[in-house]
Short mmCIF file of C-alpha atoms in Angstrom, two decimals:
data_model
loop_
_atom_site.label_atom_id
_atom_site.label_comp_id
_atom_site.label_asym_id
_atom_site.label_seq_id
_atom_site.Cartn_x
_atom_site.Cartn_y
_atom_site.Cartn_z
CA UNK A 1 -27.67 71.61 -57.35
CA UNK A 2 -30.36 73.92 -57.86
CA UNK A 3 -32.07 76.16 -55.65
CA UNK A 4 -34.98 74.03 -54.61
CA UNK A 5 -32.51 71.05 -53.36
CA UNK A 6 -30.74 73.67 -51.54
CA UNK A 7 -33.52 74.51 -49.79
CA UNK A 8 -34.86 71.22 -49.08
CA UNK A 9 -31.44 70.24 -47.58
CA UNK A 10 -31.56 72.79 -45.59
CA UNK A 11 -35.13 72.00 -44.17
CA UNK A 12 -34.29 68.59 -43.36
CA UNK A 13 -35.32 66.89 -40.16
CA UNK A 14 -33.34 63.87 -39.14
CA UNK A 15 -35.38 60.85 -37.99
CA UNK A 16 -33.41 60.96 -34.85
CA UNK A 17 -35.13 64.54 -34.04
CA UNK A 18 -38.02 63.40 -35.47
CA UNK A 19 -38.68 60.62 -33.20
CA UNK A 20 -37.55 62.75 -30.25
CA UNK A 21 -40.59 65.22 -30.90
CA UNK A 22 -42.99 62.73 -31.39
CA UNK A 23 -42.05 61.21 -28.05
CA UNK A 24 -42.23 64.36 -26.44
CA UNK A 25 -45.70 65.01 -27.88
CA UNK A 26 -46.69 61.35 -26.61
CA UNK A 27 -45.46 62.71 -22.96
CA UNK A 28 -47.31 65.62 -22.81
CA UNK A 29 -50.23 64.38 -24.20
CA UNK A 30 -50.23 61.80 -21.77
CA UNK A 31 -49.87 64.25 -18.93
CA UNK A 32 -52.77 66.19 -20.14
CA UNK A 33 -56.71 66.08 -19.47
CA UNK A 34 -58.79 65.29 -22.51
CA UNK A 35 -59.78 68.97 -23.18
CA UNK A 36 -56.21 70.11 -23.48
CA UNK A 37 -55.11 67.12 -25.34
CA UNK A 38 -57.88 68.07 -28.04
CA UNK A 39 -56.92 71.55 -28.16
CA UNK A 40 -53.21 71.01 -28.74
CA UNK A 41 -54.07 68.75 -31.62
CA UNK A 42 -56.30 71.39 -32.87
CA UNK A 43 -53.71 73.71 -32.71
CA UNK A 44 -50.85 71.37 -34.21
CA UNK A 45 -52.80 69.67 -37.02
CA UNK A 46 -54.42 71.32 -39.85
CA UNK A 47 -58.45 70.32 -40.46
CA UNK A 48 -57.27 67.77 -43.13
CA UNK A 49 -54.58 66.06 -40.64
CA UNK A 50 -57.16 65.74 -38.13
CA UNK A 51 -59.73 64.35 -40.32
CA UNK A 52 -56.92 61.79 -41.75
CA UNK A 53 -55.96 60.81 -38.09
CA UNK A 54 -59.68 60.24 -37.07
CA UNK A 55 -60.52 58.16 -40.37
CA UNK A 56 -57.49 56.16 -39.56
CA UNK A 57 -58.58 55.57 -36.13
CA UNK A 58 -61.93 54.64 -37.18
CA UNK A 59 -60.69 52.18 -39.59
CA UNK A 60 -58.80 50.43 -36.89
CA UNK A 61 -61.65 50.14 -34.68
CA UNK A 62 -63.91 49.30 -37.80
CA UNK A 63 -61.30 46.25 -38.34
CA UNK A 64 -61.39 45.14 -34.69
CA UNK A 65 -65.20 44.96 -34.82
CA UNK A 66 -64.89 42.55 -37.70
CA UNK A 67 -65.69 45.04 -40.50
CA UNK A 68 -64.77 44.06 -44.03
CA UNK A 69 -61.76 46.04 -45.34
CA UNK A 70 -64.22 47.03 -48.76
CA UNK A 71 -67.40 47.80 -46.25
CA UNK A 72 -65.16 50.43 -44.56
CA UNK A 73 -63.81 51.61 -47.79
CA UNK A 74 -67.32 52.17 -49.14
CA UNK A 75 -68.36 53.74 -45.77
CA UNK A 76 -65.78 56.31 -45.27
CA UNK A 77 -64.52 56.76 -48.72
CA UNK A 78 -61.23 55.33 -47.78
CA UNK A 79 -58.51 53.85 -50.05
CA UNK A 80 -58.06 50.01 -49.86
CA UNK A 81 -54.37 50.20 -49.69
CA UNK A 82 -55.08 52.80 -46.42
CA UNK A 83 -57.27 49.85 -44.84
CA UNK A 84 -54.45 47.26 -45.70
CA UNK A 85 -51.92 49.16 -44.00
CA UNK A 86 -53.90 49.42 -40.97
CA UNK A 87 -55.15 45.85 -41.08
CA UNK A 88 -51.42 44.66 -41.15
CA UNK A 89 -50.40 46.81 -38.25
CA UNK A 90 -53.16 45.35 -36.13
CA UNK A 91 -52.43 41.69 -36.76
CA UNK A 92 -48.87 42.27 -36.15
CA UNK A 93 -47.73 40.58 -32.80
CA UNK A 94 -47.48 43.09 -29.98
CA UNK A 95 -49.48 45.64 -32.08
CA UNK A 96 -49.49 49.15 -30.67
CA UNK A 97 -53.04 49.14 -32.32
CA UNK A 98 -54.19 46.25 -30.31
CA UNK A 99 -52.59 47.60 -27.14
CA UNK A 100 -54.24 50.85 -27.84
CA UNK A 101 -57.80 49.09 -28.28
CA UNK A 102 -57.15 47.31 -25.14
CA UNK A 103 -56.78 50.26 -23.03
CA UNK A 104 -59.84 52.13 -24.85
CA UNK A 105 -61.85 48.80 -23.86
CA UNK A 106 -60.69 48.75 -20.31
CA UNK A 107 -61.64 52.70 -20.06
CA UNK A 108 -65.05 52.02 -21.13
CA UNK A 109 -65.64 49.15 -18.66
CA UNK A 110 -64.62 51.19 -15.93
CA UNK A 111 -66.79 53.99 -16.77
#
């Protein structure tokens, strides 16, 4: 085993620890206001990671609005693979994307 492989093994985080920490992030975001949640994401994520996260949410909303995958790819410069993945997730039974879109829709109607 070379030095690189040793370092990779030492730095490996188990899937369970990753899941636990993602749940913890979700919990604290749930209990924070919009401004604090945004500031937290700015600190946690690099500009590239924030852009990619926003792009993925954009594509979900665009798909939900009936835009074609090719139109989305052309307008936002996204790969068809990424858009297809979003489309598949949106079509799943009990999709988290669908449930979040429903929450967003309800919030916008309540305003």
